[in-house]
Amino acid sequence: MAGDVLVLAEHFGGSLGDITFELLGMGKTLAGEFGGTCTVALIGGSDAMAEELGGADLVLRLGGEELADFNPEPYGEALLAAIEAKAPRVVLIGYTSMGMDLASTLAVKTGRNLASSCIRVEGGERITTTSQLYGGKMDVRSDLGTAPCILSVLAGSAPADAGRHDGAPTVENLDLPATAGRVRFKRFIEPEAGDVDITAQDILVAIGRGIGSKDDIEVAEELAEALDAAVAATRPIVDAGWLPKTRQVGKSGLKVKPKVYLALGVSGAPEHLEGMKGAATIIAVNTDKNAPIFNVAHYGLVEDLFEVCEELTEALEDR
Amino acid sequence: MDMTVLLKRVPDLVEDLEVDDSGKALDEDSVSLKLNEFDDHALEEALLLKEGGGGTVTVIALDGEDVDKMLYTALAKGADRALKVMGGDPDGGNQALAGIFVAALDGHGGDLILTGVQAADDRDGQLAPRVGALLGRPCIEVVTEVNPGDGKVTVHKELAGGVVAEYEVDLPAVLGIQAARQTPRYAPVSRVRQIQESATIDTVTSAATEGAGFTVVAMTPPETGEGAQMLDGVDELVKVLDAKGVI
Amino acid sequence: MAEKSSYKTTAERRRTKDQSFVEKEQAVVEGIDISGQWNRMYEPREIQDYDTTYLDKLTDLPGGESMGWCYQCAQCVPACPVDTAGGDYAPRKIFRRLQNGNDFFNHRDLWLCTTCQNCLRVCPKEVDMIQIIPAARALAVLEGNVPDELQEMFQNVAEYGNPMGQSPRKRARWTRKADAAVRVLPKDPAPVEVLWFVGDYYAYHGRGVDAANAMTRVYNRLGVDFGILGADERSDGDSQRLAGEPGLFEELAEHNIAQFRKYQFDKIVVSGPHAYNAIKNEYPKLGGEFPVEHYTQFLSAQMPKLKPLLTRPFTRKVTFHDPCYLGRHNGEYDAPRALLQAVPGIEFTEMYRCKAQGYCCGGGGGGMWLDGYAALHQTERLSENRVKEAVEVGAEVLAVCCPYEVSRFEDAVKSTDNDGKLEVLDIIEILDRCME
Ligand SMILES: Cc1cc2nc3c(=O)[nH]c(=O)nc-3n(C[C@H](O)[C@H](O)[C@H](O)COP(=O)(O)OP(=O)(O)OC[C@H]3O[C@@H](n4cnc5c(N)ncnc54)[C@H](O)[C@@H]3O)c2cc1C
Ligand code: SF4
Ligand code: SF4
């Protein structure tokens, strides 16, 4: 069955987010299966952004500078206008903070079906999606049939590289519809330096007594920086005063659920596990192959944490 | 400010969820339901707003096993009124649920409707924006702070990387709460028991609403082995991080 | 005069304004003239003018009365383990701070007590912290003043029936790894000799499960006919009660009592001193009277059968930590010692503070879930203080018989840098090792 795909571009601070390219790659594959085109809706974007979207058949621009800062109300109206103008079979929106404001609202306004938390989308005669639900404990396959739909897609579901193509895409401008102005953007508040909320991090590098000394925490901090992560710790590290109490994970510390929890030199005492067993992926590095942390970890590495830190930091910096 | 908090129960993830014989749904015997943790935060934020600036808090939920206890607990924490919707399908998805809640609230719901930003079983979108769109009210998801103003609220919405965007939103509005300003309070059992004796739960019959127009064809747990998969060196570790989409 | 000295003579001090006295110019008592200074009486003097709101609030609570009896003798100060651990604590200090107007209900003093009862043992006025503390905490909990760690525990127990927040369905999961059969009564409800109340830590904590497995093996070797409640068991509730959630305690107790009533058994045997205390002393108040024994009591009573089974020597230097709720609270000091003495090859040493004077591990009275809180207000953990003592008496093994303690002391061994020097074992694990 023929049909087109519309992808919502996401940007922040003047540059496009990875999710845009992930969705674009996915959208192109789908459009290929449909024998249709893949359009990117760029709301409040810049010329420079449009140029990065060479992978798209068409870049539909709605508004410019004045809409640079995300606002769910005008963005929602703009995306609605784009859907009405292009009548795509599938609309791809990221399952991100911005996307969450838009996908469900548009589903109601357009009367389309919406499948959320998708990690896979298969096109063809019918559209089939796989959603990751129940905290990642179940993959749910849904048949959306032949009707036009909206899909909200989890970040990291497709490689971003597939959507990255330079080159001058065809650009079309669409007028912004008027909005009621009931939501007004005020400002961005950057997280304060030094004040890390480990419960709000996607990646945590957790250190235990295996780190040995206060000075060596630097090694973990360097790795955390390369990973865009924060350093968390077991209680003994906090007790020793090497890190503040706000970094302690566990029974008498904080409960964390990051996407990745990298435990370095952590034995895995039940009191520590209480705070992090909900992490989506747990990776443990420990010299003792019998350390209990390996019972809850999804991946394990029996190696010296310092060697792993050094090599991993280098590998990441080389990328 | 008059507020309504939408409460939804979801399968508790401390259980090992299993798929039933149809291969399309959770095995009921493996499931125990609990209040969506984000809804608990929405309730806490509503109670804090009420304590700070006055107003009322109404909680609403679909009927089901142990729902009374959940509603009494909300009353014990400080909600003013509890409303239970009879006859709605708890597995009907958010599209249907949004319609049921809007009908049960007579298309109203006070100045501010709050609910959790998401839930573990959201397969057809999120409740807050769906309710907002049905009511024609603005909605913001991923809210971490709400400050009341005159005919409006100022909210913090969490974006990626810890950046927060601040918006001013005219009332009436709908908010999807990610986290309340403080840990949701605890309702001592003796108080819950006392409320159970004295308070009443109002009931209303569910309206017939349209559910998601698509079907689940299969449900499978993602493949994971027993215990940790042992990696051989940092190269493999990099591959794992790559596959998880974090680098 | 004024410029000469700022000091006052005793006589001058006596005559300060706020120490006025009365003298009758004419007074004769039993024929003796005591006019003037001979009948001088000081007016009752207000020695302080502090706000006693919070002291009154406490002593007005049922259970809180005895706080007002303190006469500041200070016997309790050296007895209090929290004071020893740098907590600046003990009833004497709490009372004094209350006299000075301190809001006890919003103060660290409310949460540091472990209800170990060592102060009551020495207090001539019977100031009873075991009554005072739960009563005051219950009020604070109702008012919403609870340290986060503790609140989370309450929440978990209310929702799941165990403090770890684990699935109640998985409560009997440890039996899957047990190498002997364990009868789960809800599935096999025939009469049984012993209803074993397993408890949270034995069911869910890694080291507790080790002990539960050891217990299973020992029972089987002894031929004990036993069964467990499995997924139908809930927390005994004692720690929740002591930590200020009496409603939750009642809910748990009512649940457990209803389960006990479903089966026919001779006695309940518990793994932990808190379950023992709850079932023995608190459940009867709710109408649930059941014969109950701590496992050390149950096993030491079977010595003639047990002793011949202890064949493999355990040649280590062992000391024993008295759990407050088995020892001081319930007077059982001998049963655990009898079991240890029966171990072949053992070299048993007492610590300085033992039996009635035993030092508290810090886990009682909800202390298990105030670990971070207590650490902020003390110079060391009670468990650390205790582990140092065990090392000092030359022990290689610290034997315990309370499920909380293995986790507390193993952790304290690490944090006091005694890794490898001291092993922490449940007595049941030692017995298990001695059986071929
Ligand atoms: C009531 C209570 C509450 C508690 N609350 C908490 C809590 O909130 N959070 C918490 O974390 N703990 C808590 N604990 C403490 C807990 O029991 C453990 O003691 C603690 O978690 C152990 O920390 P660790 O893993 O860093 O140290 P250890 O257990 O000593 O483990 C260190 C690990 O590092 C490994 N290692 C050593 N050198 C290297 C190397 N070069 N490379 C790689 N690996 C190496 C070792 O093999 C070992 O497995 C609590 C304890 C109690 C009793
Ligand atoms: S021992 Fe009793 S009377 Fe003496 S100071 Fe302590 S609490 Fe007061
Ligand atoms: S009961 Fe124990 S911890 Fe509490 S005040 Fe008395 S001696 Fe100190």
PDB file of N, CA and C and ligand atoms in Angstrom, chain C residues 79-82 89-91 113-119 129-130, ligand 3:
ATOM      1  N   ALA C  79      25.176   3.835  79.803  1.00  0.00           N
ATOM      2  CA  ALA C  79      24.505   2.612  79.353  1.00  0.00           C
ATOM      3  C   ALA C  79      24.025   2.728  77.916  1.00  0.00           C
ATOM      4  N   CYS C  80      23.851   3.942  77.446  1.00  0.00           N
ATOM      5  CA  CYS C  80      23.217   4.115  76.132  1.00  0.00           C
ATOM      6  C   CYS C  80      24.217   3.901  74.995  1.00  0.00           C
ATOM      7  N   PRO C  81      23.941   2.937  74.133  1.00  0.00           N
ATOM      8  CA  PRO C  81      24.878   2.638  73.043  1.00  0.00           C
ATOM      9  C   PRO C  81      24.984   3.785  72.037  1.00  0.00           C
ATOM     10  N   VAL C  82      23.929   4.562  71.927  1.00  0.00           N
ATOM     11  CA  VAL C  82      23.967   5.674  70.969  1.00  0.00           C
ATOM     12  C   VAL C  82      24.919   6.755  71.472  1.00  0.00           C
ATOM     13  N   TYR C  89      23.591  11.289  73.514  1.00  0.00           N
ATOM     14  CA  TYR C  89      22.231  10.779  73.658  1.00  0.00           C
ATOM     15  C   TYR C  89      21.990  10.256  75.065  1.00  0.00           C
ATOM     16  N   ALA C  90      20.944   9.526  75.257  1.00  0.00           N
ATOM     17  CA  ALA C  90      20.463   8.907  76.494  1.00  0.00           C
ATOM     18  C   ALA C  90      19.290   9.714  77.048  1.00  0.00           C
ATOM     19  N   PRO C  91      18.397   9.029  77.749  1.00  0.00           N
ATOM     20  CA  PRO C  91      17.191   9.689  78.259  1.00  0.00           C
ATOM     21  C   PRO C  91      17.488  10.953  79.067  1.00  0.00           C
ATOM     22  N   CYS C 113      17.130   6.558  69.075  1.00  0.00           N
ATOM     23  CA  CYS C 113      16.981   5.461  70.031  1.00  0.00           C
ATOM     24  C   CYS C 113      16.695   4.150  69.296  1.00  0.00           C
ATOM     25  N   THR C 114      17.372   3.094  69.705  1.00  0.00           N
ATOM     26  CA  THR C 114      17.161   1.787  69.071  1.00  0.00           C
ATOM     27  C   THR C 114      16.248   0.910  69.917  1.00  0.00           C
ATOM     28  N   THR C 115      15.689   1.479  70.980  1.00  0.00           N
ATOM     29  CA  THR C 115      14.837   0.754  71.937  1.00  0.00           C
ATOM     30  C   THR C 115      15.547  -0.491  72.480  1.00  0.00           C
ATOM     31  N   CYS C 116      16.839  -0.329  72.756  1.00  0.00           N
ATOM     32  CA  CYS C 116      17.635  -1.481  73.190  1.00  0.00           C
ATOM     33  C   CYS C 116      17.368  -1.847  74.644  1.00  0.00           C
ATOM     34  N   GLN C 117      16.792  -0.938  75.385  1.00  0.00           N
ATOM     35  CA  GLN C 117      16.373  -1.151  76.774  1.00  0.00           C
ATOM     36  C   GLN C 117      17.515  -1.162  77.791  1.00  0.00           C
ATOM     37  N   ASN C 118      18.697  -0.806  77.395  1.00  0.00           N
ATOM     38  CA  ASN C 118      19.795  -0.834  78.368  1.00  0.00           C
ATOM     39  C   ASN C 118      19.649   0.275  79.409  1.00  0.00           C
ATOM     40  N   CYS C 119      19.005   1.366  79.030  1.00  0.00           N
ATOM     41  CA  CYS C 119      18.836   2.460  79.987  1.00  0.00           C
ATOM     42  C   CYS C 119      17.804   2.079  81.060  1.00  0.00           C
ATOM     43  N   MET C 129      11.980   4.062  77.764  1.00  0.00           N
ATOM     44  CA  MET C 129      12.063   4.474  76.357  1.00  0.00           C
ATOM     45  C   MET C 129      11.305   3.523  75.428  1.00  0.00           C
ATOM     46  N   ILE C 130      11.093   2.308  75.878  1.00  0.00           N
ATOM     47  CA  ILE C 130      10.421   1.323  75.020  1.00  0.00           C
ATOM     48  C   ILE C 130       8.943   1.701  74.853  1.00  0.00           C
TER      49      ILE C 130
HETATM   50  S1  SF4 D   3      16.714   2.344  74.753  1.00  0.00           S
HETATM   51 FE1  SF4 D   3      18.883   2.075  74.288  1.00  0.00          FE
HETATM   52  S2  SF4 D   3      19.269   3.496  72.596  1.00  0.00           S
HETATM   53 FE2  SF4 D   3      17.332   4.104  73.516  1.00  0.00          FE
HETATM   54  S3  SF4 D   3      17.902   5.672  74.956  1.00  0.00           S
HETATM   55 FE3  SF4 D   3      17.851   3.744  76.077  1.00  0.00          FE
HETATM   56  S4  SF4 D   3      19.928   2.980  76.024  1.00  0.00           S
HETATM   57 FE4  SF4 D   3      19.806   4.596  74.484  1.00  0.00          FE
END
